[in-house]
Amino acid sequence: MTELIKHSAAALAAKLAAREVSAVELTQAHLDRIAAVDGGERGIHAFLHVNTAEALAVAADVDERRARGEELHELAGVPIAVKDLIVTVGQPTTAGSKILEGWHSPYDATVVKKLRAARMPILGKTNLDEFAMGSSTEHSAYGPTRNPWDLDRIPGGSGGGSAAAVASFEAPLALGTDTGGSIRQPGAVTGTVGVKPTYGGVSRYGAIAMASSLDQIGPVSRTVLDSALLHEVIGGHDPFDSTSLTDPATGLVAAARLGNVKGMKIGVVKELGGEGYQAGVEARFADSLEMLRSAGAEIVEVSCPNFDYALGAYYLIMPSEASSNLAKFDGVRYGLRVLPEDGPMTIERVMGSTRAAGFGDEVKRRIILGTYALSAGYYDAYYGSAQKVRTLIQRDFDAAFAQVDVLISPTAPTTAFKLGEKLDDPLAMYLNDVATIPANMAGVPGLSLPSGLADEDGLPAGIQLLAPVRQDARLYRVGAVLETMLEQSWGGPILAKAPALAELAKTTEAK
Amino acid sequence: MAAINRDDVAHLAQLAHIEMTDDELDRMAGELAVIVDSVKSISEVAGNDVPATSHPIPLSNVLREDVVGHVLTADQALSGAPDAQNGRFRVPAILEED
């Protein structure tokens, strides 16, 4: 493996600007890495599609423009991977589902348009749980992604592909989506960084909707600064998304470079710890708190009592919205159509056969659950009550942020578990998102960064920072300080401790 | 609150347009009963005085200029359809014959 691909996106951007390396060389190095570690029996399988020709063409164009002395975006020529829930012209978009196998979107998501405007070569589309429903990528119709730290373990989900791609140096940056933790939890279990911006801070136009009031696109990277750089590329107002905020995405990179927490008040959420949290995860969390204290932050404990109901309310609101959003997969407008084997050939029966064949078990479970929660006689008790709990969670956040500048917790209760371990127990799987869900329920921004390796299994644990709505900059400010101190204590980035991946022969063709 | 049973799941699957085999209905009923049981306490948490939140950051009257914006051509809109004819989606029979 060339050392080039181990650099951060910020460092790669500087090398491109200084013409130490060309965008074509850089893009090719990442394509080579994908060819070497992604395929095969024991490959990472982070990618569902590799976009070789277009990525190299964009890179060549960047090199040409730079040679002409053209003013370019800071990240021009820095390659990126895109979660396959986000639509792209020129590449298939599957959402990890058989129902969209081979489907090509006739339009680009707004975030993809922004990547193209910044001239960032798109390396390909990354694996995910079907329609982003899961915490392990095992619900992908195209097979699971493997965790680069241990190939028999899950890379988190739903954005396990994006996190694993960044963790295994297949891409310096990636896009994810986060409905209940799908950016942050994969970040935690792969030793990478992921950010869920304030709801509406990044356009959702072109992200295939799961739960519209919870979904958010955000950056996936190896460093806090890199996420800030990408966040500024993709953020800002979009008239194509009626829930998009009008605030500009500025000041995030500056906050990451500021690096100062002196005098800041940081609140430890009492409810996000204790029972169910792995000892090694809690130990690394305690280390991080000590570091922030020594950097001049004041650490206090705050209580958010209604967070205890967040998981339950989420599993009513999310399936309700998902059942409605997924009604459009009807075997008529796009994707798969399956005809019933016998009986009358009506559109209703075609719809039933198509959705039976095209959706996997977890998607069916959530559609049925959502249909139940929304049905007459149950609506008030389930969906209505869950929306009230949402108000209580927002009030808890308001009360907490009246006392402190940011909140802090472990990102996920455990390190990466074994592939297959929780596949037959939906409830156990849902518990992985217990600490990340409150942010989606209230729309507040959250960032996960690696806190170290758990003593009992040597696997990465994550720490989560939460800030008030529209105060995403605080996450980068605190995250960057903590990252610097942690890396000093480790003697380098945490991914330097990950085992080397076996590389296939260089001649292996990319998928 | 009533527990969810196999007949409920069969009815819901029909409403959601997902055909299910007998095995699937059995399995789904068991799994959903556990999930519903774990979330049912939610209905007792908030009192009547708590308003519902449908959206994390309330926005109102989000309008755009009344001009033709981003539209797909008919060919683009039909490009991913399983079946199309004469610039339209083509579907099997809408109604069952008597």
Coordinates of C-alpha atoms in Angstrom, one line a residue:
Chain A
M1 CA 0.0 0.0 0.0
T2 CA 1.3 3.4 -0.9
E3 CA 1.7 5.8 2.1
L4 CA 0.0 8.5 0.1
I5 CA -3.5 7.2 0.8
K6 CA -2.9 7.3 4.6
H7 CA -2.9 11.1 4.7
S8 CA -5.9 13.1 5.8
A9 CA -8.0 14.9 3.2
A10 CA -6.6 18.2 4.4
A11 CA -3.0 17.0 3.9
L12 CA -3.9 15.6 0.5
A13 CA -5.5 18.9 -0.6
A14 CA -2.2 20.7 0.4
K15 CA -0.2 18.2 -1.6
L16 CA -2.4 18.7 -4.6
A17 CA -2.1 22.5 -4.3
A18 CA 1.7 22.3 -4.0
R19 CA 1.7 19.9 -7.0
E20 CA 3.6 17.2 -5.1
V21 CA 1.0 14.8 -6.5
S22 CA -1.5 15.0 -9.3
A23 CA -5.3 14.4 -8.8
V24 CA -5.0 11.5 -11.3
E25 CA -2.2 9.8 -9.2
L26 CA -4.2 10.3 -6.1
T27 CA -7.5 9.0 -7.5
Q28 CA -5.6 6.0 -9.1
A29 CA -4.0 5.2 -5.7
H30 CA -7.4 4.9 -4.1
L31 CA -8.8 2.9 -7.0
D32 CA -5.8 0.5 -6.6
R33 CA -6.5 0.2 -2.9
I34 CA -10.1 -0.6 -3.6
A35 CA -9.0 -3.3 -6.1
A36 CA -6.6 -4.7 -3.6
V37 CA -8.8 -4.9 -0.4
D38 CA -12.4 -4.6 -1.3
G39 CA -13.2 -7.7 -3.3
G40 CA -12.7 -11.4 -2.8
E41 CA -14.0 -13.8 -0.2
R42 CA -12.6 -11.9 2.7
G43 CA -12.6 -8.4 1.2
I44 CA -14.0 -5.4 3.0
H45 CA -16.9 -5.1 0.5
A46 CA -17.4 -1.4 1.2
F47 CA -18.3 -0.6 -2.4
L48 CA -21.4 -1.7 -4.4
H49 CA -20.1 0.2 -7.4
V50 CA -16.7 1.5 -8.4
N51 CA -16.8 4.6 -10.6
T52 CA -13.3 4.3 -12.2
A53 CA -13.7 6.0 -15.6
E54 CA -15.6 9.1 -14.3
A55 CA -13.4 9.5 -11.2
L56 CA -10.3 9.5 -13.3
A57 CA -11.8 11.9 -15.9
V58 CA -12.7 14.4 -13.2
A59 CA -9.2 14.1 -11.7
A60 CA -7.6 14.7 -15.1
D61 CA -9.8 17.7 -15.6
V62 CA -8.6 19.1 -12.1
D63 CA -5.0 18.5 -13.1
E64 CA -5.5 20.4 -16.4
R65 CA -7.2 23.3 -14.7
R66 CA -4.5 23.5 -12.1
A67 CA -1.8 23.5 -14.7
R68 CA -3.6 26.4 -16.4
G69 CA -3.5 28.3 -13.1
E70 CA -7.2 28.2 -12.5
E71 CA -8.5 29.0 -9.0
L72 CA -9.9 25.7 -7.6
H73 CA -11.8 24.6 -4.6
E74 CA -9.6 23.5 -1.7
L75 CA -10.8 19.9 -2.0
A76 CA -10.7 19.8 -5.8
G77 CA -9.1 16.5 -6.8
V78 CA -9.6 14.9 -3.4
P79 CA -11.6 11.7 -4.0
I80 CA -14.7 10.8 -2.1
A81 CA -17.1 7.8 -1.7
V82 CA -20.9 8.2 -1.6
K83 CA -23.3 6.1 0.4
D84 CA -25.6 4.2 -2.1
L85 CA -28.7 5.8 -0.6
I86 CA -27.8 9.1 -2.3
V87 CA -28.7 9.4 -6.0
T88 CA -26.1 9.9 -8.6
V89 CA -26.3 10.4 -12.4
G90 CA -24.0 8.0 -14.2
Q91 CA -23.9 5.3 -11.5
P92 CA -26.5 2.9 -10.2
T93 CA -28.3 3.7 -6.9
T94 CA -29.6 0.6 -5.1
A95 CA -30.2 1.7 -1.5
G96 CA -28.8 -1.7 -0.7
S97 CA -32.1 -3.2 -1.9
K98 CA -33.1 -5.8 -4.6
I99 CA -36.0 -3.6 -5.5
L100 CA -33.7 -1.0 -7.0
E101 CA -31.1 -3.3 -8.4
G102 CA -29.6 -1.7 -11.5
W103 CA -31.6 1.5 -11.2
H104 CA -30.1 4.7 -12.4
S105 CA -31.3 8.0 -11.1
P106 CA -32.2 10.6 -13.8
Y107 CA -31.0 13.4 -11.4
D108 CA -28.2 14.1 -8.9
A109 CA -28.7 14.7 -5.2
T110 CA -27.9 18.3 -4.2
V111 CA -24.9 17.1 -2.2
V112 CA -23.6 15.3 -5.3
K113 CA -24.0 18.4 -7.4
K114 CA -21.9 20.2 -4.7
L115 CA -19.2 17.5 -4.9
R116 CA -19.1 17.9 -8.6
A117 CA -19.0 21.7 -8.4
A118 CA -16.0 21.4 -6.0
R119 CA -14.5 18.9 -8.6
M120 CA -14.1 16.0 -6.1
P121 CA -13.7 12.7 -8.0
I122 CA -16.5 10.3 -6.9
L123 CA -14.8 6.8 -6.3
G124 CA -18.1 4.9 -6.2
K125 CA -21.1 4.0 -4.1
T126 CA -20.9 2.4 -0.6
N127 CA -22.7 -0.5 1.0
L128 CA -25.5 0.0 3.5
D129 CA -28.3 -1.8 5.3
E130 CA -31.3 -1.9 2.9
F131 CA -32.8 1.6 2.8
A132 CA -30.5 2.4 5.7
M133 CA -32.4 0.2 8.1
G134 CA -30.0 -1.4 10.4
S135 CA -26.9 -1.1 12.6
S136 CA -24.5 -3.6 10.9
T137 CA -24.9 -3.5 7.1
E138 CA -26.0 -7.1 7.4
H139 CA -29.3 -6.1 6.0
S140 CA -27.8 -5.2 2.7
A141 CA -29.3 -7.3 -0.1
Y142 CA -25.8 -7.4 -1.6
G143 CA -24.0 -9.0 1.4
P144 CA -22.4 -7.4 4.5
T145 CA -19.4 -5.1 4.7
R146 CA -16.5 -6.3 6.9
N147 CA -14.9 -4.2 9.7
P148 CA -11.2 -3.5 8.8
W149 CA -10.2 -4.0 12.4
D150 CA -11.6 -7.6 12.4
L151 CA -13.0 -9.1 9.2
D152 CA -15.4 -11.2 11.2
R153 CA -17.1 -8.2 12.8
I154 CA -19.7 -5.7 11.7
P155 CA -18.6 -2.2 10.5
G156 CA -21.7 -0.7 12.1
G157 CA -24.7 0.6 10.1
S158 CA -26.4 1.6 8.2
G159 CA -23.4 3.4 6.8
G160 CA -20.9 0.6 7.3
G161 CA -19.7 0.9 3.8
S162 CA -18.7 4.6 4.0
A163 CA -17.1 4.1 7.4
A164 CA -15.2 1.0 6.4
A165 CA -14.0 2.6 3.1
V166 CA -12.5 5.5 5.1
A167 CA -11.1 3.2 7.8
S168 CA -9.4 0.9 5.2
F169 CA -7.9 3.9 3.3
E170 CA -10.0 3.2 0.2
A171 CA -11.2 6.8 0.4
P172 CA -10.1 9.8 2.4
L173 CA -13.7 11.0 2.7
A174 CA -17.3 9.7 2.3
L175 CA -20.9 10.8 2.6
G176 CA -23.2 9.1 4.9
T177 CA -26.8 9.5 6.1
D178 CA -28.0 9.4 9.7
T179 CA -31.6 8.8 10.8
G180 CA -30.8 7.3 14.2
G181 CA -27.0 7.0 14.3
S182 CA -26.1 5.6 10.8
I183 CA -23.1 8.0 10.5
R184 CA -22.0 8.1 14.1
Q185 CA -22.3 4.4 15.2
P186 CA -20.3 3.1 12.2
G187 CA -17.7 5.8 12.9
A188 CA -17.4 4.6 16.5
V189 CA -16.9 0.9 15.7
T190 CA -14.4 1.5 12.9
G191 CA -12.2 4.1 14.6
T192 CA -13.3 7.0 12.3
V193 CA -15.1 10.3 12.5
G194 CA -18.7 11.0 11.5
V195 CA -21.0 14.0 11.8
K196 CA -24.7 14.3 11.8
P197 CA -25.3 18.0 11.1
T198 CA -28.2 20.0 12.5
Y199 CA -31.5 18.8 10.8
G200 CA -31.8 20.9 7.7
G201 CA -28.2 22.0 7.7
V202 CA -27.4 19.8 4.7
S203 CA -30.0 19.3 1.9
R204 CA -31.8 15.9 1.8
Y205 CA -32.8 16.3 -1.8
G206 CA -31.7 13.1 -3.5
A207 CA -31.3 11.1 -0.4
I208 CA -33.8 8.2 -0.7
A209 CA -36.0 9.0 2.3
M210 CA -36.5 6.6 5.2
A211 CA -37.9 8.8 8.0
S212 CA -38.1 12.3 6.6
S213 CA -38.3 14.1 9.9
L214 CA -35.1 12.3 11.2
D215 CA -32.9 11.8 8.1
Q216 CA -29.8 13.9 7.6
I217 CA -26.8 13.6 5.2
G218 CA -23.3 14.3 6.7
P219 CA -19.6 13.8 6.4
V220 CA -17.5 10.7 7.1
S221 CA -13.8 11.0 7.5
R222 CA -10.7 10.0 9.5
T223 CA -10.1 13.4 11.2
V224 CA -12.3 16.1 12.7
L225 CA -10.9 18.8 10.4
D226 CA -11.7 16.7 7.3
S227 CA -15.3 16.4 8.4
A228 CA -15.5 20.1 8.8
L229 CA -14.0 20.7 5.3
L230 CA -16.5 18.3 3.8
H231 CA -19.4 19.7 5.8
E232 CA -18.7 23.2 4.4
V233 CA -18.8 21.7 0.8
I234 CA -22.2 20.0 1.3
G235 CA -24.0 22.4 3.7
G236 CA -26.1 25.4 3.1
H237 CA -29.6 26.2 1.9
D238 CA -31.2 24.3 -0.9
P239 CA -34.5 25.4 -2.4
F240 CA -35.2 21.8 -3.5
D241 CA -35.5 20.7 0.1
S242 CA -38.4 22.5 1.9
T243 CA -36.9 21.6 5.3
S244 CA -33.5 23.1 4.4
L245 CA -32.3 25.8 6.7
T246 CA -31.2 29.1 5.3
D247 CA -28.1 29.4 7.4
P248 CA -24.8 29.2 5.5
A249 CA -22.4 26.4 6.4
T250 CA -19.5 28.5 7.5
G251 CA -17.1 28.7 10.5
L252 CA -16.8 24.9 10.8
V253 CA -13.3 24.6 9.5
A254 CA -12.2 27.7 11.5
A255 CA -13.7 26.1 14.6
A256 CA -11.8 22.8 14.0
R257 CA -8.6 24.8 13.6
L258 CA -9.2 27.0 16.7
G259 CA -8.5 24.1 19.2
N260 CA -9.5 25.6 22.5
V261 CA -12.0 24.4 25.1
K262 CA -10.8 26.6 28.0
G263 CA -13.8 27.7 30.1
M264 CA -16.3 25.6 28.1
K265 CA -18.9 23.7 30.1
I266 CA -19.3 20.1 28.9
G267 CA -22.2 18.0 30.2
V268 CA -22.0 14.2 30.7
V269 CA -25.5 12.8 30.0
K270 CA -26.3 10.6 33.0
E271 CA -28.8 8.5 31.1
L272 CA -26.3 7.6 28.3
G273 CA -24.0 5.2 30.3
G274 CA -24.1 2.5 33.0
E275 CA -26.1 -0.6 32.4
G276 CA -25.6 -2.1 28.9
Y277 CA -22.4 -0.1 28.2
Q278 CA -19.3 -2.2 27.8
A279 CA -16.5 -1.6 30.4
G280 CA -13.9 -0.7 27.8
V281 CA -16.2 1.8 26.2
E282 CA -16.8 3.5 29.5
A283 CA -13.1 3.4 30.5
R284 CA -12.1 5.2 27.2
F285 CA -15.0 7.7 27.8
A286 CA -13.6 8.4 31.3
D287 CA -10.1 9.0 29.8
S288 CA -11.5 11.5 27.3
L289 CA -13.3 13.4 30.0
E290 CA -10.1 13.6 32.0
M291 CA -8.3 15.0 29.0
L292 CA -10.9 17.7 28.3
R293 CA -10.7 18.7 32.0
S294 CA -7.0 19.0 31.8
A295 CA -7.4 21.2 28.7
G296 CA -9.5 23.6 30.8
A297 CA -13.1 22.5 30.2
E298 CA -15.5 22.2 33.1
I299 CA -17.1 18.8 33.2
V300 CA -20.5 18.5 34.9
E301 CA -23.2 15.8 35.0
V302 CA -26.6 16.6 33.5
S303 CA -29.8 14.5 33.5
C304 CA -32.0 14.1 30.5
P305 CA -34.6 11.8 32.0
N306 CA -36.8 11.4 28.8
F307 CA -33.8 10.0 26.8
D308 CA -34.9 6.7 28.4
Y309 CA -37.9 6.8 26.2
A310 CA -36.1 7.9 23.0
L311 CA -35.5 4.4 21.6
G312 CA -39.1 3.4 22.0
A313 CA -40.5 6.6 20.5
Y314 CA -38.0 6.3 17.7
Y315 CA -39.2 2.8 16.8
L316 CA -42.7 4.2 16.4
I317 CA -41.9 7.4 14.5
M318 CA -39.2 6.0 12.2
P319 CA -41.3 2.9 10.9
S320 CA -44.3 5.1 10.5
E321 CA -42.5 7.5 8.3
A322 CA -40.7 4.7 6.5
S323 CA -43.9 2.8 5.7
S324 CA -45.2 5.9 4.1
N325 CA -42.0 6.8 2.2
L326 CA -41.5 3.2 0.9
A327 CA -45.0 3.1 -0.5
K328 CA -43.6 4.5 -3.8
F329 CA -41.8 1.2 -4.6
D330 CA -44.8 -0.1 -6.4
G331 CA -43.4 -2.0 -9.4
V332 CA -44.6 0.8 -11.7
R333 CA -42.3 3.8 -11.5
Y334 CA -38.9 2.4 -11.0
G335 CA -36.9 -0.8 -10.2
L336 CA -38.2 -4.3 -9.9
R337 CA -41.5 -5.7 -11.1
V338 CA -42.5 -9.3 -10.2
L339 CA -45.6 -10.9 -11.6
P340 CA -47.7 -13.2 -9.3
E341 CA -47.3 -16.8 -10.2
D342 CA -51.0 -17.5 -10.6
G343 CA -54.4 -15.9 -10.2
P344 CA -55.6 -12.5 -11.6
M345 CA -52.9 -10.2 -12.9
T346 CA -54.0 -6.9 -11.3
I347 CA -51.8 -4.1 -10.4
E348 CA -52.5 -4.7 -6.7
R349 CA -51.3 -8.2 -6.9
V350 CA -48.2 -7.2 -8.9
M351 CA -47.5 -4.7 -6.2
G352 CA -47.8 -7.3 -3.5
S353 CA -45.5 -9.8 -5.4
T354 CA -42.9 -7.1 -6.3
R355 CA -42.7 -5.8 -2.7
A356 CA -42.5 -9.4 -1.3
A357 CA -39.6 -10.2 -3.6
G358 CA -37.9 -6.9 -3.6
F359 CA -37.8 -6.0 0.2
G360 CA -35.7 -7.9 2.8
D361 CA -37.0 -9.0 6.2
E362 CA -36.0 -5.9 8.2
V363 CA -37.6 -3.5 5.7
K364 CA -40.8 -5.6 5.8
R365 CA -40.7 -5.6 9.6
R366 CA -40.5 -1.8 9.7
I367 CA -43.2 -1.3 7.1
I368 CA -45.6 -3.6 8.9
L369 CA -44.8 -1.9 12.3
G370 CA -45.3 1.5 10.8
T371 CA -48.5 0.5 9.1
Y372 CA -49.7 -0.7 12.5
A373 CA -48.7 2.4 14.4
L374 CA -50.5 4.6 11.9
S375 CA -53.7 2.5 11.7
A376 CA -57.0 3.7 12.9
G377 CA -57.5 3.1 16.6
Y378 CA -53.7 3.0 17.3
Y379 CA -52.6 6.3 15.9
D380 CA -53.0 8.3 19.0
A381 CA -51.6 5.7 21.3
Y382 CA -48.5 5.0 19.2
Y383 CA -47.6 7.7 16.7
G384 CA -49.2 10.5 18.6
S385 CA -47.6 9.5 21.9
A386 CA -44.2 9.1 20.3
Q387 CA -44.5 12.7 18.9
K388 CA -45.2 13.9 22.4
V389 CA -42.1 12.1 23.7
R390 CA -40.2 13.9 21.0
T391 CA -41.3 17.2 22.6
L392 CA -40.1 16.0 26.0
I393 CA -36.7 15.0 24.6
Q394 CA -36.4 18.5 23.0
R395 CA -37.2 20.0 26.4
D396 CA -34.5 17.9 28.0
F397 CA -32.0 19.2 25.5
D398 CA -33.1 22.8 26.0
A399 CA -32.7 22.4 29.8
A400 CA -29.3 20.8 29.4
F401 CA -28.0 23.4 27.0
A402 CA -29.1 26.1 29.4
Q403 CA -26.4 24.7 31.7
V404 CA -23.7 23.5 29.3
D405 CA -22.1 24.3 25.9
V406 CA -22.0 20.8 24.6
L407 CA -23.1 17.3 25.8
I408 CA -20.9 14.2 25.7
S409 CA -21.5 10.4 25.9
P410 CA -20.2 7.2 24.4
T411 CA -21.4 6.9 20.8
A412 CA -22.4 3.3 21.0
P413 CA -22.8 1.1 24.0
T414 CA -20.4 -1.6 22.7
T415 CA -17.5 -2.1 20.3
A416 CA -18.1 -4.0 17.0
F417 CA -19.9 -7.3 17.5
K418 CA -19.5 -10.4 15.4
L419 CA -21.2 -10.8 12.0
G420 CA -24.4 -12.7 12.6
E421 CA -24.4 -12.3 16.3
K422 CA -27.6 -10.0 16.5
L423 CA -29.2 -10.8 13.1
D424 CA -32.0 -12.9 14.6
D425 CA -32.7 -10.5 17.5
P426 CA -34.1 -7.2 16.1
L427 CA -34.4 -5.7 19.6
A428 CA -30.8 -6.4 20.4
M429 CA -29.8 -4.8 17.1
Y430 CA -31.9 -1.7 17.8
L431 CA -30.1 -1.1 21.1
N432 CA -26.9 -0.2 19.3
D433 CA -28.5 3.2 18.5
V434 CA -29.6 4.0 22.1
A435 CA -27.1 6.9 22.5
T436 CA -27.4 8.4 19.0
I437 CA -31.2 8.5 18.6
P438 CA -31.9 11.5 20.9
A439 CA -30.0 13.8 18.6
N440 CA -32.2 12.8 15.6
M441 CA -35.4 13.2 17.6
A442 CA -34.5 16.8 18.5
G443 CA -32.7 17.7 15.3
V444 CA -29.5 18.7 17.2
P445 CA -26.0 18.0 15.6
G446 CA -23.8 15.2 16.8
L447 CA -20.2 14.2 16.1
S448 CA -18.5 10.8 16.8
L449 CA -14.7 10.4 17.1
P450 CA -12.6 7.5 18.3
S451 CA -11.9 7.5 22.0
G452 CA -9.4 4.6 22.0
L453 CA -9.4 0.8 22.1
A454 CA -11.4 -1.1 24.6
D455 CA -9.2 -3.2 26.9
E456 CA -11.2 -6.4 26.7
D457 CA -11.2 -6.8 22.9
G458 CA -8.7 -4.2 21.4
L459 CA -11.5 -2.7 19.2
P460 CA -12.2 1.0 18.8
A461 CA -14.8 2.8 20.9
G462 CA -16.4 6.1 20.1
I463 CA -17.2 9.3 21.9
Q464 CA -20.2 11.5 20.9
L465 CA -20.4 15.3 21.2
L466 CA -23.8 17.0 20.9
A467 CA -24.5 20.7 20.5
P468 CA -27.6 22.9 20.3
V469 CA -29.4 23.2 17.0
R470 CA -27.4 25.4 14.5
Q471 CA -24.3 25.2 16.8
D472 CA -22.4 22.5 14.7
A473 CA -19.2 24.6 15.0
R474 CA -19.0 23.7 18.7
L475 CA -18.7 20.0 17.8
Y476 CA -15.6 20.7 15.6
R477 CA -14.1 23.0 18.2
V478 CA -14.3 20.5 21.1
G479 CA -13.7 17.4 18.8
A480 CA -10.5 18.8 17.4
V481 CA -9.0 19.5 20.9
L482 CA -9.9 16.0 22.1
E483 CA -8.6 14.4 18.9
T484 CA -5.2 16.2 19.2
M485 CA -4.8 15.1 22.9
L486 CA -5.9 11.5 22.2
E487 CA -3.5 11.2 19.2
Q488 CA -0.7 12.5 21.4
S489 CA -1.5 9.8 23.9
W490 CA -1.5 7.1 21.2
G491 CA 1.6 8.4 19.4
G492 CA -0.4 8.8 16.2
P493 CA -3.8 8.2 14.6
I494 CA -5.8 5.3 16.0
L495 CA -6.0 3.7 12.6
A496 CA -2.2 3.1 12.8
K497 CA -3.1 0.4 15.4
A498 CA -5.4 -1.4 13.0
P499 CA -4.1 -4.7 11.6
A500 CA -2.7 -4.5 8.0
L501 CA -5.2 -5.8 5.4
A502 CA -4.1 -8.6 3.1
E503 CA -3.9 -7.2 -0.4
L504 CA -5.0 -9.1 -3.4
A505 CA -2.7 -9.2 -6.4
K506 CA -2.4 -5.8 -8.1
T507 CA -3.7 -7.2 -11.3
T508 CA -7.2 -7.9 -9.8
E509 CA -9.7 -5.8 -11.7
A510 CA -11.9 -3.5 -9.8
K511 CA -15.5 -4.6 -9.7
Chain B
M1 CA -53.1 -2.0 24.6
A2 CA -53.8 -5.0 22.5
A3 CA -50.9 -7.3 21.5
I4 CA -50.3 -7.9 17.8
N5 CA -51.2 -11.3 16.5
R6 CA -50.9 -13.3 13.3
D7 CA -54.2 -12.1 11.9
D8 CA -53.2 -8.5 12.5
V9 CA -50.0 -9.0 10.6
A10 CA -51.8 -10.7 7.7
H11 CA -54.2 -7.7 7.5
L12 CA -51.3 -5.1 7.8
A13 CA -49.3 -6.9 5.1
Q14 CA -52.3 -6.6 2.8
L15 CA -52.7 -2.9 3.6
A16 CA -48.9 -2.5 2.9
H17 CA -49.1 -4.5 -0.3
I18 CA -46.6 -7.1 0.7
E19 CA -47.5 -10.7 0.0
M20 CA -46.4 -13.0 2.8
T21 CA -46.1 -16.8 3.0
D22 CA -47.5 -18.6 6.1
D23 CA -44.0 -19.1 7.5
E24 CA -43.3 -15.4 7.1
L25 CA -46.5 -14.4 8.9
D26 CA -45.7 -16.8 11.8
R27 CA -42.2 -15.4 12.1
M28 CA -43.2 -11.7 11.7
A29 CA -46.0 -12.0 14.2
G30 CA -43.6 -13.4 16.8
E31 CA -41.0 -10.7 16.2
L32 CA -43.4 -7.8 16.0
A33 CA -45.1 -8.9 19.3
V34 CA -41.8 -8.5 21.0
I35 CA -41.1 -5.1 19.4
V36 CA -44.5 -3.7 20.1
D37 CA -44.3 -4.9 23.7
S38 CA -41.1 -3.0 24.2
V39 CA -42.4 0.3 22.8
K40 CA -45.9 0.2 24.3
S41 CA -44.9 2.1 27.5
I42 CA -44.4 5.2 25.3
S43 CA -48.1 5.8 25.3
E44 CA -48.0 6.4 29.1
V45 CA -45.1 8.8 29.2
A46 CA -46.5 12.2 28.2
G47 CA -49.6 13.8 29.5
N48 CA -52.3 15.5 27.6
D49 CA -50.7 18.9 28.2
V50 CA -47.6 18.0 26.1
P51 CA -47.9 19.1 22.5
A52 CA -46.8 16.7 19.7
T53 CA -43.6 17.5 17.7
S54 CA -43.8 16.4 14.1
H55 CA -40.6 18.1 13.0
P56 CA -37.4 18.9 14.8
I57 CA -37.0 22.5 13.6
P58 CA -40.4 24.2 12.9
L59 CA -40.5 26.1 9.6
S60 CA -43.6 27.7 8.2
N61 CA -44.7 28.9 4.8
V62 CA -41.7 27.6 2.9
L63 CA -42.5 28.8 -0.6
R64 CA -40.6 29.2 -3.8
E65 CA -40.9 31.6 -6.7
D66 CA -43.8 30.6 -9.0
V67 CA -41.6 29.8 -11.9
V68 CA -40.9 26.5 -13.7
G69 CA -37.9 25.0 -11.9
H70 CA -36.2 21.6 -12.0
V71 CA -38.4 19.2 -14.0
L72 CA -37.6 15.8 -15.5
T73 CA -38.5 15.1 -19.2
A74 CA -41.0 12.3 -19.8
D75 CA -38.1 10.1 -21.1
Q76 CA -36.1 10.7 -17.9
A77 CA -39.1 10.0 -15.7
L78 CA -39.8 6.8 -17.5
S79 CA -36.2 5.7 -17.7
G80 CA -36.3 3.5 -14.6
A81 CA -39.8 2.1 -15.1
P82 CA -40.2 -1.7 -15.6
D83 CA -42.6 -1.0 -18.4
A84 CA -43.6 2.0 -20.5
Q85 CA -45.4 2.8 -23.7
N86 CA -46.1 6.0 -25.7
G87 CA -44.5 8.2 -23.1
R88 CA -46.5 6.6 -20.2
F89 CA -46.1 4.1 -17.4
R90 CA -47.6 0.8 -18.5
V91 CA -49.3 -1.3 -15.8
P92 CA -51.2 -4.5 -15.7
A93 CA -55.0 -4.5 -15.2
I94 CA -56.2 -1.9 -12.7
L95 CA -59.4 -3.8 -11.9
E96 CA -60.1 -7.5 -11.4
E97 CA -62.5 -8.9 -14.0
D98 CA -65.9 -10.1 -12.6

